[in-house]
Coordinates of C-alpha atoms in Angstrom, one line a residue:
Chain X
E249 CA 5.5 -12.7 -24.4
A250 CA 5.7 -10.3 -21.5
G251 CA 2.5 -9.3 -19.8
V252 CA 1.5 -5.8 -18.5
V253 CA 4.1 -4.5 -16.2
Q254 CA 3.4 -2.1 -13.4
S255 CA 5.6 -0.5 -10.8
P256 CA 5.9 -0.1 -7.9
R257 CA 3.9 -3.1 -6.6
Y258 CA 3.4 -1.4 -3.2
K259 CA 3.5 2.2 -2.1
I260 CA 3.0 3.8 1.3
I261 CA 2.9 7.5 1.6
E262 CA 1.6 10.2 3.9
K263 CA -1.4 12.3 2.9
K264 CA -0.6 15.4 0.8
Q265 CA 2.4 13.7 -0.7
P266 CA 2.6 13.1 -4.4
V267 CA 2.8 9.6 -5.9
A268 CA 3.3 8.2 -9.4
F269 CA 2.5 4.8 -10.9
W270 CA 4.0 3.4 -14.1
C271 CA 2.6 0.9 -16.6
N272 CA 4.1 -0.7 -19.6
P273 CA 1.4 -2.5 -21.7
I274 CA 1.7 -5.6 -23.8
S275 CA 3.7 -4.9 -27.0
G276 CA 1.4 -3.9 -29.8
H277 CA -1.6 -3.0 -27.6
N278 CA -2.9 0.4 -28.6
T279 CA -5.5 0.7 -25.8
L280 CA -4.4 1.3 -22.2
Y281 CA -6.6 1.6 -19.2
W282 CA -6.1 2.8 -15.7
Y283 CA -8.5 1.5 -13.0
R284 CA -8.9 2.0 -9.3
Q285 CA -10.1 -0.9 -7.2
N286 CA -11.3 -0.1 -3.7
L287 CA -11.4 -2.9 -1.2
G288 CA -14.3 -5.2 -1.7
Q289 CA -15.3 -3.7 -5.0
G290 CA -14.7 -4.1 -8.7
P291 CA -12.3 -2.0 -10.7
E292 CA -13.5 1.5 -11.8
L293 CA -12.2 3.0 -14.9
L294 CA -10.2 6.2 -14.4
I295 CA -8.9 6.8 -17.9
R296 CA -8.5 5.0 -21.2
Y297 CA -6.0 5.8 -23.9
E298 CA -6.1 5.0 -27.6
N299 CA -2.4 5.3 -28.5
E300 CA -1.4 8.6 -26.9
E301 CA -4.8 10.1 -26.9
A302 CA -7.0 10.1 -23.7
V303 CA -10.4 9.1 -24.9
D304 CA -12.3 8.4 -21.7
D305 CA -11.3 10.4 -18.6
S306 CA -14.6 11.4 -17.2
Q307 CA -14.0 9.4 -14.0
L308 CA -10.5 10.9 -13.4
P309 CA -10.5 13.4 -10.5
K310 CA -8.7 16.0 -12.4
D311 CA -8.0 18.3 -9.5
R312 CA -5.5 15.9 -8.2
F313 CA -5.0 13.1 -10.7
S314 CA -3.1 13.3 -14.0
A315 CA -2.0 10.8 -16.5
E316 CA 0.1 10.7 -19.6
R317 CA 1.1 8.3 -22.4
L318 CA 3.4 10.5 -24.4
K319 CA 4.6 8.1 -27.0
G320 CA 1.6 5.8 -27.0
V321 CA 3.4 3.0 -25.2
D322 CA 4.0 3.2 -21.5
S323 CA 1.9 5.4 -19.2
T324 CA 2.2 7.2 -15.9
L325 CA -0.6 8.0 -13.4
K326 CA 0.1 10.7 -10.8
I327 CA -1.7 11.8 -7.7
Q328 CA -0.8 15.1 -6.2
P329 CA -1.6 15.6 -3.4
A330 CA -2.7 12.2 -2.2
E331 CA -5.7 11.9 0.2
L332 CA -6.6 9.2 2.7
G333 CA -9.4 8.1 0.3
D334 CA -7.0 7.4 -2.5
S335 CA -5.8 4.2 -0.7
A336 CA -6.7 1.5 -3.2
V337 CA -5.2 -0.8 -5.8
Y338 CA -4.4 0.9 -9.1
L339 CA -4.6 -1.5 -12.0
C340 CA -3.4 -1.0 -15.5
A341 CA -4.7 -3.0 -18.4
S342 CA -4.2 -3.1 -22.2
S343 CA -6.0 -4.5 -25.2
L344 CA -6.0 -4.3 -29.0
R345 CA -8.0 -1.5 -30.3
G346 CA -11.3 -1.4 -32.0
Q347 CA -13.2 -4.6 -31.1
A348 CA -15.6 -5.1 -28.2
S349 CA -14.5 -8.7 -28.0
N350 CA -10.9 -7.9 -27.3
E351 CA -10.1 -8.9 -23.8
Q352 CA -8.2 -6.7 -21.5
F353 CA -4.9 -8.0 -20.0
F354 CA -4.3 -6.7 -16.5
G355 CA -1.1 -6.0 -14.7
P356 CA -0.5 -7.0 -11.1
G357 CA -1.5 -3.6 -9.8
T358 CA 0.0 -1.1 -7.4
R359 CA -1.4 -1.2 -3.9
L360 CA -1.3 2.4 -2.5
T361 CA -1.7 3.1 1.2
V362 CA -2.1 6.7 2.2
L363 CA -1.5 7.4 5.9
Chain A
A24 CA -28.5 2.6 -11.8
Q25 CA -26.0 -0.2 -11.5
K26 CA -24.9 -1.3 -14.9
I27 CA -23.6 -4.7 -13.6
T28 CA -25.2 -6.4 -10.6
Q29 CA -23.7 -9.4 -8.8
T30 CA -26.1 -10.3 -6.0
Q31 CA -24.0 -13.0 -4.4
P32 CA -21.3 -11.6 -2.2
G33 CA -20.1 -15.1 -1.4
M34 CA -20.6 -18.6 -2.6
F35 CA -19.4 -21.9 -1.3
V36 CA -19.1 -25.1 -3.4
Q37 CA -17.8 -28.6 -2.8
E38 CA -14.8 -29.7 -4.9
K39 CA -15.9 -31.3 -8.2
E40 CA -19.4 -29.8 -8.0
A41 CA -20.7 -27.2 -10.5
V42 CA -21.4 -23.7 -9.4
T43 CA -23.3 -20.8 -11.0
L44 CA -22.3 -17.2 -10.3
D45 CA -25.0 -14.7 -11.1
C46 CA -24.7 -11.5 -13.1
T47 CA -27.3 -9.1 -14.5
Y48 CA -26.6 -6.1 -16.6
D49 CA -28.4 -2.9 -17.7
T50 CA -27.8 -1.2 -21.0
S51 CA -29.8 0.3 -23.8
D52 CA -27.0 -0.1 -26.3
P53 CA -27.6 -3.0 -28.8
S54 CA -23.9 -3.7 -29.1
Y55 CA -22.1 -4.8 -26.0
G56 CA -19.8 -7.4 -24.7
L57 CA -19.9 -9.3 -21.4
F58 CA -16.8 -10.6 -19.7
W59 CA -15.9 -12.7 -16.6
Y60 CA -12.7 -12.2 -14.8
K61 CA -11.1 -14.2 -11.9
Q62 CA -9.1 -12.4 -9.2
P63 CA -7.2 -14.7 -6.9
S64 CA -5.8 -13.4 -3.6
S65 CA -2.6 -12.5 -5.4
G66 CA -4.5 -9.6 -7.1
E67 CA -4.1 -10.1 -10.8
M68 CA -7.3 -10.1 -12.9
I69 CA -7.5 -13.1 -15.2
F70 CA -9.8 -13.2 -18.2
L71 CA -12.1 -16.2 -18.3
I72 CA -14.7 -15.8 -20.9
Y73 CA -16.4 -13.4 -23.3
Q74 CA -20.0 -13.2 -24.8
G75 CA -21.0 -10.7 -27.4
S76 CA -24.5 -9.3 -27.5
Y77 CA -25.0 -10.6 -31.1
D78 CA -23.6 -14.1 -30.4
Q79 CA -26.3 -16.7 -30.9
Q80 CA -24.6 -19.4 -28.8
N81 CA -23.5 -19.4 -25.2
A82 CA -19.7 -19.0 -24.9
T83 CA -17.7 -21.8 -23.4
E84 CA -14.0 -22.0 -22.4
G85 CA -13.0 -25.3 -20.9
R86 CA -14.8 -25.7 -17.5
Y87 CA -16.3 -22.2 -17.9
S88 CA -19.5 -21.5 -19.7
L89 CA -21.6 -18.4 -19.9
N90 CA -25.4 -18.7 -19.6
F91 CA -26.5 -15.8 -21.7
Q92 CA -30.2 -14.9 -21.4
K93 CA -30.5 -11.6 -23.4
A94 CA -34.1 -10.9 -22.7
R95 CA -33.5 -11.2 -19.0
K96 CA -30.2 -9.3 -19.3
S97 CA -28.5 -12.1 -17.5
A98 CA -25.0 -13.5 -18.0
N99 CA -24.3 -16.1 -15.4
L100 CA -21.0 -17.9 -15.2
V101 CA -21.1 -21.7 -14.7
I102 CA -18.0 -23.4 -13.5
S103 CA -18.2 -27.2 -13.8
A104 CA -16.1 -29.6 -11.8
S105 CA -14.9 -27.0 -9.3
Q106 CA -11.3 -27.2 -8.2
L107 CA -9.6 -25.9 -5.0
G108 CA -7.7 -23.4 -7.2
D109 CA -11.0 -21.9 -8.3
S110 CA -11.3 -20.1 -5.0
A111 CA -11.1 -16.4 -5.8
M112 CA -13.2 -13.3 -6.5
Y113 CA -15.1 -13.4 -9.7
F114 CA -16.1 -10.2 -11.5
C115 CA -18.7 -9.8 -14.3
A116 CA -18.0 -6.9 -16.6
M117 CA -19.7 -5.2 -19.5
R118 CA -18.2 -3.2 -22.3
E119 CA -20.7 -1.0 -24.2
A120 CA -20.0 0.3 -27.7
T121 CA -20.9 3.9 -27.2
G122 CA -20.1 6.4 -29.9
G123 CA -17.3 4.1 -31.1
S124 CA -15.8 3.8 -27.7
Y125 CA -15.9 0.7 -25.5
I126 CA -16.5 1.7 -21.9
P127 CA -15.9 -1.1 -19.4
T128 CA -17.9 -1.5 -16.2
F129 CA -17.3 -4.1 -13.5
G130 CA -19.6 -5.5 -10.9
R131 CA -18.8 -5.7 -7.2
G132 CA -17.7 -9.3 -7.5
T133 CA -18.6 -12.7 -5.9
S134 CA -16.2 -14.5 -3.6
L135 CA -16.1 -18.2 -4.4
I136 CA -14.7 -20.7 -1.9
V137 CA -14.2 -24.3 -3.0
H138 CA -13.9 -26.7 -0.1
P139 CA -12.7 -30.3 -0.2

């Protein structure tokens, strides 16, 4: 069974440029998470989807960040325009819906560097 | 207030010894789950073990066990018989059941180095 797929693995851009990250969760997983992990810290939730509905997005900086999961499967996270402080690893995870015990399966992450 | 506190930024252990990684949490929700993840230098987060707030017994998964002390709001990870491949960052996380949603929160992590 394929795991969570993310692309690209690495991205270097200049500030004020747009950038997009893609995630394909494990087949059958209704819940999808986007996290940001700054250097030396734990992941911080940006947004959580249940199928195509964004149910937790209070941590998403909505002035520059947007996300979508149109068909309830794969998802895209966009930053426009990027700032220096956006340099981080962006992690996508998925899980089965509805149970607190359901572990999240993480993708390899996208390491973003903003110059 | 921090929901998850990992007070040990770094830990060293000798190969084959046991090590305990500390985690305390803060929640007023009676229903929550506690997780430990391992993050090697390659970057992927690997699930290790889960403990539910209503579980009576401490969770165990192979060499990993979770020392769950509910009254103290403590969920320490114990790794027995450490191996060189255990060297990694370890994150404690909590998922609270709030209004039907499960909001995950991670600690800052503990770096574990296993030396021969």
